[in-house]
Tab-separated table of C-alpha atoms in Angstrom:
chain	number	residue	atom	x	y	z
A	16	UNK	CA	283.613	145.099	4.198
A	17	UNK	CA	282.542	148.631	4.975
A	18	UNK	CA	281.331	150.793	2.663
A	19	UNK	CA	282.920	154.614	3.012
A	20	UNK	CA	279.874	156.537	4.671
A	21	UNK	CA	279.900	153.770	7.419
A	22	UNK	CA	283.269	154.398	8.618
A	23	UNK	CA	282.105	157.251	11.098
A	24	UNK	CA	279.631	155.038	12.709
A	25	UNK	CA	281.819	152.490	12.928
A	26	UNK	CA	284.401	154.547	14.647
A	27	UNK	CA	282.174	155.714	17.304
A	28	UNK	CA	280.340	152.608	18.093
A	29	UNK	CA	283.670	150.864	18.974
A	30	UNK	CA	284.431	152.649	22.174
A	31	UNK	CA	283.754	151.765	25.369
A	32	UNK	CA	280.148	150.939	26.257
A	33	UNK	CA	279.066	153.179	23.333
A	34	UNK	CA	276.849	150.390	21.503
A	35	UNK	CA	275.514	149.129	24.511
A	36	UNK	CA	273.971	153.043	26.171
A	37	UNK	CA	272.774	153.807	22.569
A	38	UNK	CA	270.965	150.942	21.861
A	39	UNK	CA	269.435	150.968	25.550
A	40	UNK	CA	268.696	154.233	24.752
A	41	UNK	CA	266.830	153.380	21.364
A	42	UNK	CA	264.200	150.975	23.919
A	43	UNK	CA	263.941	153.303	26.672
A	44	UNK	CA	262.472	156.068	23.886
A	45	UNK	CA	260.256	153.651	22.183
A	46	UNK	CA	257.139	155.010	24.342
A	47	UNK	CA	257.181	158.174	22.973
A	48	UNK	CA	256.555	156.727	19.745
A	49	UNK	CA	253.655	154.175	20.947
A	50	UNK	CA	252.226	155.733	23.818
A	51	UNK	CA	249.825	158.085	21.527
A	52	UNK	CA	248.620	155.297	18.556
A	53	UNK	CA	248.335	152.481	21.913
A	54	UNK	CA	246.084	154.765	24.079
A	55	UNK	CA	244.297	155.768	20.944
A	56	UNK	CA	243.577	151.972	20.132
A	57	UNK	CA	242.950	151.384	23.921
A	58	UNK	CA	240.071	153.809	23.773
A	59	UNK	CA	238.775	152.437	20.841
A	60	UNK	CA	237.583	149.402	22.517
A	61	UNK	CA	235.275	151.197	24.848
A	62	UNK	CA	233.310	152.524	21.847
A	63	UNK	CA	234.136	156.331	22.014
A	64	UNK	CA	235.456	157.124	18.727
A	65	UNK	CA	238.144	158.846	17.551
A	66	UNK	CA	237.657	161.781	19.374
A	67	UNK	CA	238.202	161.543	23.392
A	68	UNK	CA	240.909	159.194	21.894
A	69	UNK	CA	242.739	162.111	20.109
A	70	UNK	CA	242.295	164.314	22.944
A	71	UNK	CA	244.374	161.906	25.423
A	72	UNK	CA	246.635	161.148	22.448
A	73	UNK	CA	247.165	164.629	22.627
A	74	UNK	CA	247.658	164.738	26.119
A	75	UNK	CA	250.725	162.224	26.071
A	76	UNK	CA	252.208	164.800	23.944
A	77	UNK	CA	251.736	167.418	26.087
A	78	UNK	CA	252.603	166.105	29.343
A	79	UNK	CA	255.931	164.689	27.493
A	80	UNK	CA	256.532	168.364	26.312
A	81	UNK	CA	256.106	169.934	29.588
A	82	UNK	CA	257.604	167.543	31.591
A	83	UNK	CA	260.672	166.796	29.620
A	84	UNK	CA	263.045	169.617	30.918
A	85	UNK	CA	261.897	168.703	34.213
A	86	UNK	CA	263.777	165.186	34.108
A	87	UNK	CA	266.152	166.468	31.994
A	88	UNK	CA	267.315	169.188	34.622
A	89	UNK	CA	267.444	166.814	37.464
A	90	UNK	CA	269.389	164.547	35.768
A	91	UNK	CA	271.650	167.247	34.897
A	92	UNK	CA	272.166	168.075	38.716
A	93	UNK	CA	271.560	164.312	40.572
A	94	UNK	CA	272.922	162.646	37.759
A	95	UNK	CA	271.550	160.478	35.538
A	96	UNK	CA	271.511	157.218	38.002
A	97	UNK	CA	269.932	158.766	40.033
A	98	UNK	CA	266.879	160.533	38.409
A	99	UNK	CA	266.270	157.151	35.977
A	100	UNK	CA	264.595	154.909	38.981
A	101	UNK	CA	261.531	157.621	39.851
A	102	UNK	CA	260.887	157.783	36.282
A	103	UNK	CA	260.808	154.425	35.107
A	104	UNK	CA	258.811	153.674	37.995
A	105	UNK	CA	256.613	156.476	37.832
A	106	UNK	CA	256.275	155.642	34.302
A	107	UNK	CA	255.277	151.879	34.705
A	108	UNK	CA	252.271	153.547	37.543
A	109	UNK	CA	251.025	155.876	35.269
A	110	UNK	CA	250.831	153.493	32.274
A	111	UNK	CA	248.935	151.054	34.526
A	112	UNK	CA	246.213	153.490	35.895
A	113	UNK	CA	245.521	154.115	31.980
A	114	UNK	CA	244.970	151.188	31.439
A	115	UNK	CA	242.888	150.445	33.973
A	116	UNK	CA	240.603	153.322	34.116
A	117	UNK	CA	240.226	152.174	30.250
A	118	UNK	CA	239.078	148.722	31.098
A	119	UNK	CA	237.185	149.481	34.084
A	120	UNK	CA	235.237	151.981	31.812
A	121	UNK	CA	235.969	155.235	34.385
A	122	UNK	CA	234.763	158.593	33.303
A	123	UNK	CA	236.960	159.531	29.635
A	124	UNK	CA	238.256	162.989	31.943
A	125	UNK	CA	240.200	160.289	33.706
A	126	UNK	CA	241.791	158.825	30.395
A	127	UNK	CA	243.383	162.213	29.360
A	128	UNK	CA	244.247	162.933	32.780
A	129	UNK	CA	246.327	159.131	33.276
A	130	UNK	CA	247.394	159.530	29.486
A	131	UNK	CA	248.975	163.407	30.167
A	132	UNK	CA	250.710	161.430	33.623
A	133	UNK	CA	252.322	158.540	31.059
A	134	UNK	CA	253.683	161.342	28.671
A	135	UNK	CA	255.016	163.493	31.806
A	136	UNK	CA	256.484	159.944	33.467
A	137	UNK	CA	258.193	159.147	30.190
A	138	UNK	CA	261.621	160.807	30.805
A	139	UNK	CA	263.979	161.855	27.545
A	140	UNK	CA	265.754	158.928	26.570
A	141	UNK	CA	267.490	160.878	23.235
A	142	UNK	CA	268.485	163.348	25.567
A	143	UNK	CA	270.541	161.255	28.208
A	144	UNK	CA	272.114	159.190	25.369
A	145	UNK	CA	273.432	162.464	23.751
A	146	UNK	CA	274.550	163.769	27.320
A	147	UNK	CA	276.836	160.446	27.599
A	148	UNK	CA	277.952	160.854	24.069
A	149	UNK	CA	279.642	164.315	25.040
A	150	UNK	CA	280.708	163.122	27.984
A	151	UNK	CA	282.451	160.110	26.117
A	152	UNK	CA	283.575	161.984	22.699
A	153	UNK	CA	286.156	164.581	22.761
A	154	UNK	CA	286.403	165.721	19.186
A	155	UNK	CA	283.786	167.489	17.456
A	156	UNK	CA	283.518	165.283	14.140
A	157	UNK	CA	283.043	162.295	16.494
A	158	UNK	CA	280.138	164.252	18.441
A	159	UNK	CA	278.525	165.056	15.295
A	160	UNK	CA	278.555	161.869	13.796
A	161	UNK	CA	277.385	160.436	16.963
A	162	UNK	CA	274.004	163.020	16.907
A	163	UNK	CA	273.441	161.782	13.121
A	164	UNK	CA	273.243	158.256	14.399
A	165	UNK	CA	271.139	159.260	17.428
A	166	UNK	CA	268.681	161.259	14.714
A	167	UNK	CA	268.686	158.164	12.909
A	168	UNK	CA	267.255	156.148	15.516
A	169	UNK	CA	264.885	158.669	16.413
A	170	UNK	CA	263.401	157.982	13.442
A	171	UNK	CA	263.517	154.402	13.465
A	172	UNK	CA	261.647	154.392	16.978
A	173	UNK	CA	258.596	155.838	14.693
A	174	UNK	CA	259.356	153.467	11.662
A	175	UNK	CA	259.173	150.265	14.067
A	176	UNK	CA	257.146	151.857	17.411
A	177	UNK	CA	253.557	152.651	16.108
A	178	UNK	CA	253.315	149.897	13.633
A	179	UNK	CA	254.440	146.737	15.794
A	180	UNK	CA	251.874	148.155	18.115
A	181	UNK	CA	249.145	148.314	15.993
A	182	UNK	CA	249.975	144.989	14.437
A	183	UNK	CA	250.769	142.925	18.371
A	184	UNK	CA	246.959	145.489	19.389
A	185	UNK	CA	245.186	143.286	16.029
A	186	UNK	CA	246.578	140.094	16.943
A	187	UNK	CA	246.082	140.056	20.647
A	188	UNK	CA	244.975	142.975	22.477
A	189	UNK	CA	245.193	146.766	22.649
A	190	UNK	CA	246.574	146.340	26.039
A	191	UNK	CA	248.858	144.250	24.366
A	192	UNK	CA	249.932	146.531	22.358
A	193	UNK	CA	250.350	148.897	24.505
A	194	UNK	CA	251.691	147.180	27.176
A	195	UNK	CA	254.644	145.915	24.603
A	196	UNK	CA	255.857	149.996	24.158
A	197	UNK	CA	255.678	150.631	27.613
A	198	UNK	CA	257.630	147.600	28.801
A	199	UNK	CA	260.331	147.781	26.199
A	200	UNK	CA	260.809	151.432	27.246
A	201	UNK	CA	260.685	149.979	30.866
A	202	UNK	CA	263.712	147.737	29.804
A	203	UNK	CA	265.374	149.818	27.966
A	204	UNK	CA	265.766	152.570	30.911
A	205	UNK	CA	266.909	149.698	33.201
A	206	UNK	CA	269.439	148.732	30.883
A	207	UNK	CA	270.272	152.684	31.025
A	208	UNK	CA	270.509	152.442	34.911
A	209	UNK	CA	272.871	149.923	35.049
A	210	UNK	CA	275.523	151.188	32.833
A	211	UNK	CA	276.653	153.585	35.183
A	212	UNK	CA	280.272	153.729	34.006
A	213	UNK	CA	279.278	155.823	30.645
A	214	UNK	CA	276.971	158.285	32.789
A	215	UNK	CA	277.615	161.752	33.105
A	216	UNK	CA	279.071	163.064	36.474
A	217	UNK	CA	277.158	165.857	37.365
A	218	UNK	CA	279.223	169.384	37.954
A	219	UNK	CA	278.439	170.601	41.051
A	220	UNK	CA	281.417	172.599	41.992
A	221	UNK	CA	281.285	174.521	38.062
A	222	UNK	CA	278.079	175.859	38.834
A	223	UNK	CA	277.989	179.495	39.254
A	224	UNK	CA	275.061	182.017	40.035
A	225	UNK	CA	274.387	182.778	36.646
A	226	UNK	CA	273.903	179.617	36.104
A	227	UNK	CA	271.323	178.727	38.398
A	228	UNK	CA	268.786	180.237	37.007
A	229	UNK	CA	267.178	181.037	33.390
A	230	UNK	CA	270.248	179.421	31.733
A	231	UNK	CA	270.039	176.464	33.710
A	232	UNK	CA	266.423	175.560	32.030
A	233	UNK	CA	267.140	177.240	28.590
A	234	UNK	CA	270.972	177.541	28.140
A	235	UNK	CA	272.174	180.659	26.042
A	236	UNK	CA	271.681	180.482	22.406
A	237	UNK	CA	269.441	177.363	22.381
A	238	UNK	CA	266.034	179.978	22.699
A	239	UNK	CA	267.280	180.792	19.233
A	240	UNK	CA	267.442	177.626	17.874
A	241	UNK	CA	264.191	176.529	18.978
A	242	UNK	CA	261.634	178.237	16.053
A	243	UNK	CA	263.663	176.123	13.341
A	244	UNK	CA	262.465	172.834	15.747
A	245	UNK	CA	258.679	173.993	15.467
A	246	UNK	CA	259.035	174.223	12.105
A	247	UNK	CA	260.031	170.372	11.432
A	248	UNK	CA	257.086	169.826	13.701
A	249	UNK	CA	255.060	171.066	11.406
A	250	UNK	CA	256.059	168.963	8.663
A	251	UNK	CA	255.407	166.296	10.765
A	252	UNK	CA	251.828	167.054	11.829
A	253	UNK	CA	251.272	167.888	8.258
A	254	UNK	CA	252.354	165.098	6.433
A	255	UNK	CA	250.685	162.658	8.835
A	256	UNK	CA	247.478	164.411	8.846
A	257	UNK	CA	247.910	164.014	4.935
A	258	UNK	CA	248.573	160.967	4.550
A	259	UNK	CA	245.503	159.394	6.675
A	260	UNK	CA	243.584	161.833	4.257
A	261	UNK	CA	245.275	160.072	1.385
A	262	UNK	CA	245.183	156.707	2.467
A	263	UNK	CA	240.944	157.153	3.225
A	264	UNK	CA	240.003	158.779	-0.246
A	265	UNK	CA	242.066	155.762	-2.247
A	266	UNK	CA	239.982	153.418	0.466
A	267	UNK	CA	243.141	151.756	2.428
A	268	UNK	CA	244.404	152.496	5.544
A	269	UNK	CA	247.755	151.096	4.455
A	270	UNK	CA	248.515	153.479	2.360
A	271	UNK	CA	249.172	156.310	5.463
A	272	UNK	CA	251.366	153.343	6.442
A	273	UNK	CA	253.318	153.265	3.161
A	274	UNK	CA	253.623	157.091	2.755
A	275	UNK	CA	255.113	157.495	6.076
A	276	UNK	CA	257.344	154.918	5.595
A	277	UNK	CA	258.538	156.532	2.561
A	278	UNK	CA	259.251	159.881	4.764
A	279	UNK	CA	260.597	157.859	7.308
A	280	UNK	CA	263.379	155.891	4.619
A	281	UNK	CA	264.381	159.215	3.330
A	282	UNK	CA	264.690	160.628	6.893
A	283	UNK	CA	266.741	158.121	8.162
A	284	UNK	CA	269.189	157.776	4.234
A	285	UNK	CA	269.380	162.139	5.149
A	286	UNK	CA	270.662	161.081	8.380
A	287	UNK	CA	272.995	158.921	7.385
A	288	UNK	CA	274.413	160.290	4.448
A	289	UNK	CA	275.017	164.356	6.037
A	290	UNK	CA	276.268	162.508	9.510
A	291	UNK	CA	279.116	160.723	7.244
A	292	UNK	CA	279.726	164.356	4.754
A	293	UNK	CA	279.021	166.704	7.656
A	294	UNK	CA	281.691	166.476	9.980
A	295	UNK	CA	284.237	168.249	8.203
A	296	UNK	CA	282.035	171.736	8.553
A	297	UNK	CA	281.810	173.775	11.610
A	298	UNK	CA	278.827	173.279	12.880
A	299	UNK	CA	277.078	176.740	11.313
A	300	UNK	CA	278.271	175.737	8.097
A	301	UNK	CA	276.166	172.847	8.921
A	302	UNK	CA	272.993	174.632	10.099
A	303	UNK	CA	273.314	177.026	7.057
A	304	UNK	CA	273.036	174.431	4.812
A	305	UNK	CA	270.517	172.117	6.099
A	306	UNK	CA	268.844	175.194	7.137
A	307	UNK	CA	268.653	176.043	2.867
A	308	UNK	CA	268.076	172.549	1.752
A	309	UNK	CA	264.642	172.047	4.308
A	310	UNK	CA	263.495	175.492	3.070
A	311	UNK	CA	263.821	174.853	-0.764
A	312	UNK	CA	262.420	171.793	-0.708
A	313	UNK	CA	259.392	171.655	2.074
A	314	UNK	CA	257.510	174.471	-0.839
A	315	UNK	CA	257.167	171.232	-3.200
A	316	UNK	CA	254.363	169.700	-1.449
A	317	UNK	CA	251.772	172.656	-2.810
A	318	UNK	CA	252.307	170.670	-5.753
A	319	UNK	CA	251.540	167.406	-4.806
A	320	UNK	CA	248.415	166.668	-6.366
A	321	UNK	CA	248.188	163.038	-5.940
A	322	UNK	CA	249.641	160.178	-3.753
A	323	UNK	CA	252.077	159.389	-5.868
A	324	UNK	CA	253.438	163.049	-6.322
A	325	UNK	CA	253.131	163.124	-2.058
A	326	UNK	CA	255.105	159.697	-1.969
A	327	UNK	CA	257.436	161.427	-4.479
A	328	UNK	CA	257.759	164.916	-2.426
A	329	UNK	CA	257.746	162.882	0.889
A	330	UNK	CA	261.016	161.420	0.316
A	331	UNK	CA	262.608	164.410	-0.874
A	332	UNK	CA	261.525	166.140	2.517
A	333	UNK	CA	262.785	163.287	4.831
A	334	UNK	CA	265.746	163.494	3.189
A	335	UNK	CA	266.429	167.028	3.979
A	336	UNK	CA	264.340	167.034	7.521
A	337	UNK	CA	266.724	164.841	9.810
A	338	UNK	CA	270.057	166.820	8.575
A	339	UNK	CA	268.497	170.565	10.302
A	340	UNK	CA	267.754	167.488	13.477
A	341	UNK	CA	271.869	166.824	13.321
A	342	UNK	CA	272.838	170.358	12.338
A	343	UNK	CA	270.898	172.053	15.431
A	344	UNK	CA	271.886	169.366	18.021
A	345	UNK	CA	275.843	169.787	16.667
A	346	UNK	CA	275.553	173.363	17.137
A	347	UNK	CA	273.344	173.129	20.895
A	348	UNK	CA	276.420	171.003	22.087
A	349	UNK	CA	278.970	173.801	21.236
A	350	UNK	CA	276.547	176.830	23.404
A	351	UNK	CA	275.385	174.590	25.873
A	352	UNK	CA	277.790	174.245	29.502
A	353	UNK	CA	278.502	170.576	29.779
A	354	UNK	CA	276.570	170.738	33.196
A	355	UNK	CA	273.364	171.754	31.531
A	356	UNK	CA	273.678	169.690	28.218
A	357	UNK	CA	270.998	166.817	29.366
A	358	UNK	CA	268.264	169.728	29.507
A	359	UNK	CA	269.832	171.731	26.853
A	360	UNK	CA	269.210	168.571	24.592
A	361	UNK	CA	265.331	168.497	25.905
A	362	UNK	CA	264.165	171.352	24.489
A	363	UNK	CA	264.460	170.109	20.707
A	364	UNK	CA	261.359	167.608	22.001
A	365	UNK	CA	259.528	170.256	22.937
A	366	UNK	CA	259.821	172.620	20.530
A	367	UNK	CA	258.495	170.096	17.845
A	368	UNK	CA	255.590	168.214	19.828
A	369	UNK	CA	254.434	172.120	19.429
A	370	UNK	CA	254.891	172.077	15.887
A	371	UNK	CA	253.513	168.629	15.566
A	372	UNK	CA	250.266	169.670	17.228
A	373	UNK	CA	249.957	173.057	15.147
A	374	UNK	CA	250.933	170.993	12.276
A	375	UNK	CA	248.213	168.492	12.588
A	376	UNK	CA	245.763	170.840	13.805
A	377	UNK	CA	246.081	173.525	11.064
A	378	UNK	CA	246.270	170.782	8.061
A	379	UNK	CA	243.653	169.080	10.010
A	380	UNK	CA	241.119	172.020	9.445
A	381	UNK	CA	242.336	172.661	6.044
A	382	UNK	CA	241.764	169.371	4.995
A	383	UNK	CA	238.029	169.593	6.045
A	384	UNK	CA	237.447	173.080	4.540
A	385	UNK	CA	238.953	172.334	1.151
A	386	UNK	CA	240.206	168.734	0.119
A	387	UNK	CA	243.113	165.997	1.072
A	388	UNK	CA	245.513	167.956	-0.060
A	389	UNK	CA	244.964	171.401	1.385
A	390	UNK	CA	246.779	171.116	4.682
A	391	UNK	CA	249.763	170.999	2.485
A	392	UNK	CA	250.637	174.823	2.739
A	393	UNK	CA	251.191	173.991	6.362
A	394	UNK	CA	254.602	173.039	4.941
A	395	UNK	CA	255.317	176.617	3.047
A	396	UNK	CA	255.037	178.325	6.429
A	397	UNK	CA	257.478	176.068	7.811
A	398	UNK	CA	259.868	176.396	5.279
A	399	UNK	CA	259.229	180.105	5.656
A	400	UNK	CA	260.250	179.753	9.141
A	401	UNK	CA	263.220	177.217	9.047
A	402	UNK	CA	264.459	180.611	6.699
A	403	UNK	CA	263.926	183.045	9.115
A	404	UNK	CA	265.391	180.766	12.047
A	405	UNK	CA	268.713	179.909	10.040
A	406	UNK	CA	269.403	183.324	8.621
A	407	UNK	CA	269.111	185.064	12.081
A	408	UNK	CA	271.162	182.002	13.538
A	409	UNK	CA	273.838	182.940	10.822
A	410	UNK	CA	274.063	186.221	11.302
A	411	UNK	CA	274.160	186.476	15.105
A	412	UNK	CA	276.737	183.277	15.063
A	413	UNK	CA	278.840	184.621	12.146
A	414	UNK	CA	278.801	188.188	14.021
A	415	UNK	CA	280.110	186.836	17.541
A	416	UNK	CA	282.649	184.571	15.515
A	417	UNK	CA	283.530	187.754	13.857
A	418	UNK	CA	283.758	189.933	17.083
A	419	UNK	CA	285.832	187.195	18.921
A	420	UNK	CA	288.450	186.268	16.254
């Protein structure tokens, strides 16, 4: 028996290969989630601290960030069959001269520099499943519905990813661990590979001049798009930062665990519920209103006080942080060209591993200047943004809908 806000899902997961790429795709993205906690808890062993272990943590961000429209873009243009075997096996070299500069107990400028080459190896998974969703879904409630489940499992890679590392890293080994999230990725992206029937066929002959250049990095009307991205970053670098602050002045480390679970449950019910009630709205209507719901409620954590009033506020922000995720990706696949929607769908990525590292740096320093709780106006200035960004969205969109009707 289904229940009624499964219906969509169901619908979409039926048809042909569609279960099989997306779940291939859900492995072949679990290293982004792991790579950063599994270097961190490789570097641990060699006695450095926390510190050069941030620094490559941060690294993997960064070379994922940079890198990402890179892969993206060539996938776009050699197709995705093609591009997938240099970057799973550059990804599978990379993660093995981490580790062993780790273990051989090289200089730590060689541990950022390997861990910056895993994140720049590790090609955008959520980006070629979403290409091969357009490609295989005509209608526009059936593409939305399909970006709500993909948001879903985004956030399910960081639900399962860091902690079955951590956990596998305590049991056995940090290379372990590590090695786990790399080689599911690694399997994943094979799986990917083989399914050629669902990939994309790239365009070649729809190309035009214009084309070929600025728009084929950053397609027209995505640039805009973008600042309401940095802004969920920051929410994320906030509340994480927060909730390791938590979880030391109560005197367990599972409480950052439980917190961010409790983000992550309302992320993924968000998703869910706005990918089943969504799909009857254009896809500004959409934007406009997750755009107001992440702005009214991100202000509530100034008032959270105490971990359970963060626990409380927490869930109220995951729910209304993955429906902007579905709203913005809907509304990307309508100004994107079809040859230029695997880098189109990049950018997202990159915009938020920005935010994420703003957002952890700023709360970061406020939480050492004042107390646990003081990176938590990190979120105002996010919500202030996510404002801006949708209102100039709406009235740019709702002008040229205007001007062409």
């Amino acid at each position: 028996m289904q229940l009624p806000f499964t219906r969509p899902y169901a619908a979409i997961l039926v048809r042909d290969g569609a279960w099989r790429f997306s779940l291939a795709g859900w492995f072949a993205r679990l290293v982004r989630s792991t790579a950063g906690i599994g270097t961190i808890l490789l570097i641990a062993t060699q006695g450095q601290g926390y510190a050069v272990g941030g620094a490559a943590s941060g690294a993997v961000v960064i070379g994922s960030a940079l890198a990402g429209p890179f892969w993206s873009r060539a996938a776009d243009r050699s197709g995705q069959t093609r591009v997938l075997p240099f970057a799973l096996g550059a990804s599978a070299i990379s993660s093995a001269m981490l580790v062993l500069s780790i273990e051989f107990a090289l200089a730590p400028w060689t541990w950022i520099v390997t861990a910056f080459l895993v994140g720049a190896s590790a090609i955008d998974a959520g980006a070629l499943v979403r290409a091969r969703w357009v490609h295989l879904l005509s209608g526009p409630r059936e593409r939305h519905t399909a970006f709500a489940f993909e948001a879903v499992l985004d956030e399910f890679t960081f639900v399962i990813g860091p902690p079955l590392v951590t956990i596998i890293a305590a049991a056995a080994s940090p290379v372990a661990g590590f090695a786990v999230g790399v080689g599911a990725s690694l399997l994943g992206g094979l799986a990917l590979l083989i399914q050629r029937r669902t990939a994309p066929v790239p365009d070649r002959t729809g190309a035009t001049r214009a084309t070929r250049g600025v728009r084929s990095w950053l397609p027209a009307g995505v640039l805009g798009l973008l600042p309401g991205y940095v802004a969920v970053g920051l929410i994320f670098g906030s509340v994480d930062l927060t909730a390791v602050g938590v979880s030391r002045a109560v005197g367990s480390t599972a409480v950052a665990g439980i917190l961010l679970a409790i983000f992550a449950i309302g992320s993924v019910s968000g998703g869910f519920l706005f990918g089943a009630i969504g799909a009857a709205c254009t896809p500004l209507r959409r934007l406009t209103v997750a755009g107001a719901l992440f702005a009214i409620v991100m202000p509530w954590f100034a008032i959270a006080g105490s971990p359970i009033g963060f626990a409380i506020v927490s869930l109220c922000a995951g729910l209304a942080t993955t429906p902007i995720l579905i709203a913005s990706s809907s509304l990307i696949e309508t100004l994107a060209a079809r040859e230029h929607i695997t880098v189109a769908m990049s950018w997202p990525s990159v915009a938020m591993s920005v935010g994420v590292t703003i957002g952890a740096a700023l709360s970061g320093a406020a939480i050492d200047g004042a107390h646990i709780y003081g990176g938590l106006w990190v979120p105002l200035a996010a919500a202030a943004l996510m404002a801006g960004s949708t209102a100039l969205n709406v009235l740019v969109r709702g002008r040229g809908l205007a001007e062409s009707a």
